[in-house]
Tab-separated table of C-alpha atoms in Angstrom:
chain	number	residue	atom	x	y	z
A	22	LYS	CA	0.141	0.036	-0.271
A	23	LEU	CA	2.989	2.054	0.179
A	24	LYS	CA	3.887	2.267	-3.346
A	25	SER	CA	-0.192	3.091	-4.037
A	26	LEU	CA	-0.224	5.862	-1.538
A	27	GLU	CA	3.431	7.674	-3.415
A	28	ALA	CA	1.409	6.973	-6.693
A	29	GLN	CA	-1.343	8.635	-5.399
A	30	THR	CA	0.618	11.819	-3.705
A	31	ASN	CA	2.513	12.038	-7.335
A	32	GLY	CA	-0.749	12.465	-8.696
A	33	ASP	CA	-2.056	14.834	-6.292
A	34	GLN	CA	0.592	17.096	-7.621
A	35	ASP	CA	0.329	16.770	-10.973
A	36	LEU	CA	-3.296	17.373	-10.877
A	37	ARG	CA	-2.603	20.735	-8.799
A	38	ASN	CA	-0.061	21.922	-11.601
A	39	GLN	CA	-3.205	20.563	-14.500
A	40	LYS	CA	-0.997	18.056	-15.917
A	41	TRP	CA	-4.632	16.103	-15.954
A	42	LEU	CA	-3.395	12.664	-18.207
A	43	GLN	CA	0.015	12.328	-15.933
A	44	ALA	CA	-2.291	12.351	-13.059
A	45	TYR	CA	-4.362	9.741	-14.541
A	46	GLY	CA	-1.191	7.835	-15.021
A	47	ASP	CA	-0.298	8.134	-11.343
A	48	TYR	CA	-3.844	7.405	-9.782
A	49	LYS	CA	-4.187	4.024	-12.183
A	50	LYS	CA	-0.973	2.891	-10.940
A	51	ALA	CA	-2.463	3.817	-6.858
A	52	VAL	CA	-4.867	1.736	-7.648
A	53	GLN	CA	-3.746	-1.227	-9.392
A	54	LEU	CA	-1.044	-1.400	-6.654
A	55	ALA	CA	-4.143	-1.340	-3.947
A	56	ASP	CA	-7.474	-2.009	-4.970
A	57	ASP	CA	-9.060	-1.612	-2.155
A	58	ARG	CA	-8.378	2.135	-1.601
A	59	ALA	CA	-11.224	4.431	-1.609
A	60	ASP	CA	-9.551	7.463	-1.407
A	61	ALA	CA	-7.007	6.398	-4.773
A	62	ARG	CA	-10.452	5.305	-6.767
A	63	LEU	CA	-11.773	8.821	-5.967
A	64	ARG	CA	-8.919	11.061	-6.899
A	65	LEU	CA	-9.071	8.216	-10.493
A	66	GLY	CA	-12.506	9.545	-10.871
A	67	LEU	CA	-11.385	12.957	-10.513
A	68	SER	CA	-8.799	12.985	-12.870
A	69	LEU	CA	-11.055	11.209	-15.400
A	70	ILE	CA	-13.388	13.847	-15.229
A	71	ALA	CA	-11.059	16.327	-16.111
A	72	LEU	CA	-10.106	14.134	-19.502
A	73	GLN	CA	-13.771	14.390	-20.124
A	74	HIS	CA	-13.946	10.545	-19.708
A	75	TYR	CA	-17.377	10.838	-17.632
A	76	ASP	CA	-18.572	7.271	-18.095
A	77	THR	CA	-15.643	6.071	-16.460
A	78	ALA	CA	-14.990	8.299	-14.248
A	79	VAL	CA	-18.243	7.503	-12.922
A	80	PHE	CA	-17.722	4.124	-12.724
A	81	GLU	CA	-14.896	5.072	-10.667
A	82	LEU	CA	-16.410	7.080	-8.511
A	83	LYS	CA	-19.383	4.296	-7.536
A	84	ARG	CA	-16.709	1.787	-6.956
A	85	ALA	CA	-14.751	4.260	-4.597
A	86	ILE	CA	-18.481	4.954	-2.384
A	87	GLN	CA	-18.471	0.976	-2.685
A	88	ILE	CA	-15.864	0.549	-0.853
A	89	ASP	CA	-16.073	3.482	1.437
A	90	PRO	CA	-19.829	4.681	2.366
A	91	THR	CA	-18.881	6.728	4.108
A	92	LEU	CA	-16.619	9.013	1.276
A	93	PRO	CA	-18.879	11.511	0.541
A	94	GLN	CA	-19.050	12.721	4.274
A	95	SER	CA	-15.536	12.686	4.719
A	96	GLY	CA	-14.790	16.188	3.073
A	97	LEU	CA	-11.671	14.643	1.323
A	98	SER	CA	-9.830	17.504	-0.762
A	99	LEU	CA	-6.706	17.451	-2.628
A	100	ALA	CA	-5.030	20.045	-0.250
A	101	GLU	CA	-4.661	17.207	2.544
């Protein structure tokens, strides 16, 4: 899971710098390394929205909520 967190951190930096495709790649890697991490799937969904891949984004966001039903109430932000 540590490698997943590292990939997610890289994706967060890319997203802040509006490097959408690079963020997507980092978040996809984070999910592949630990597919049970809801926050990684949430971020993958956000990067897909930025790339205008809405159908796939909805899938990832729904999957994130399936993993952690409290996610919508968590107030998660990329600033964390």
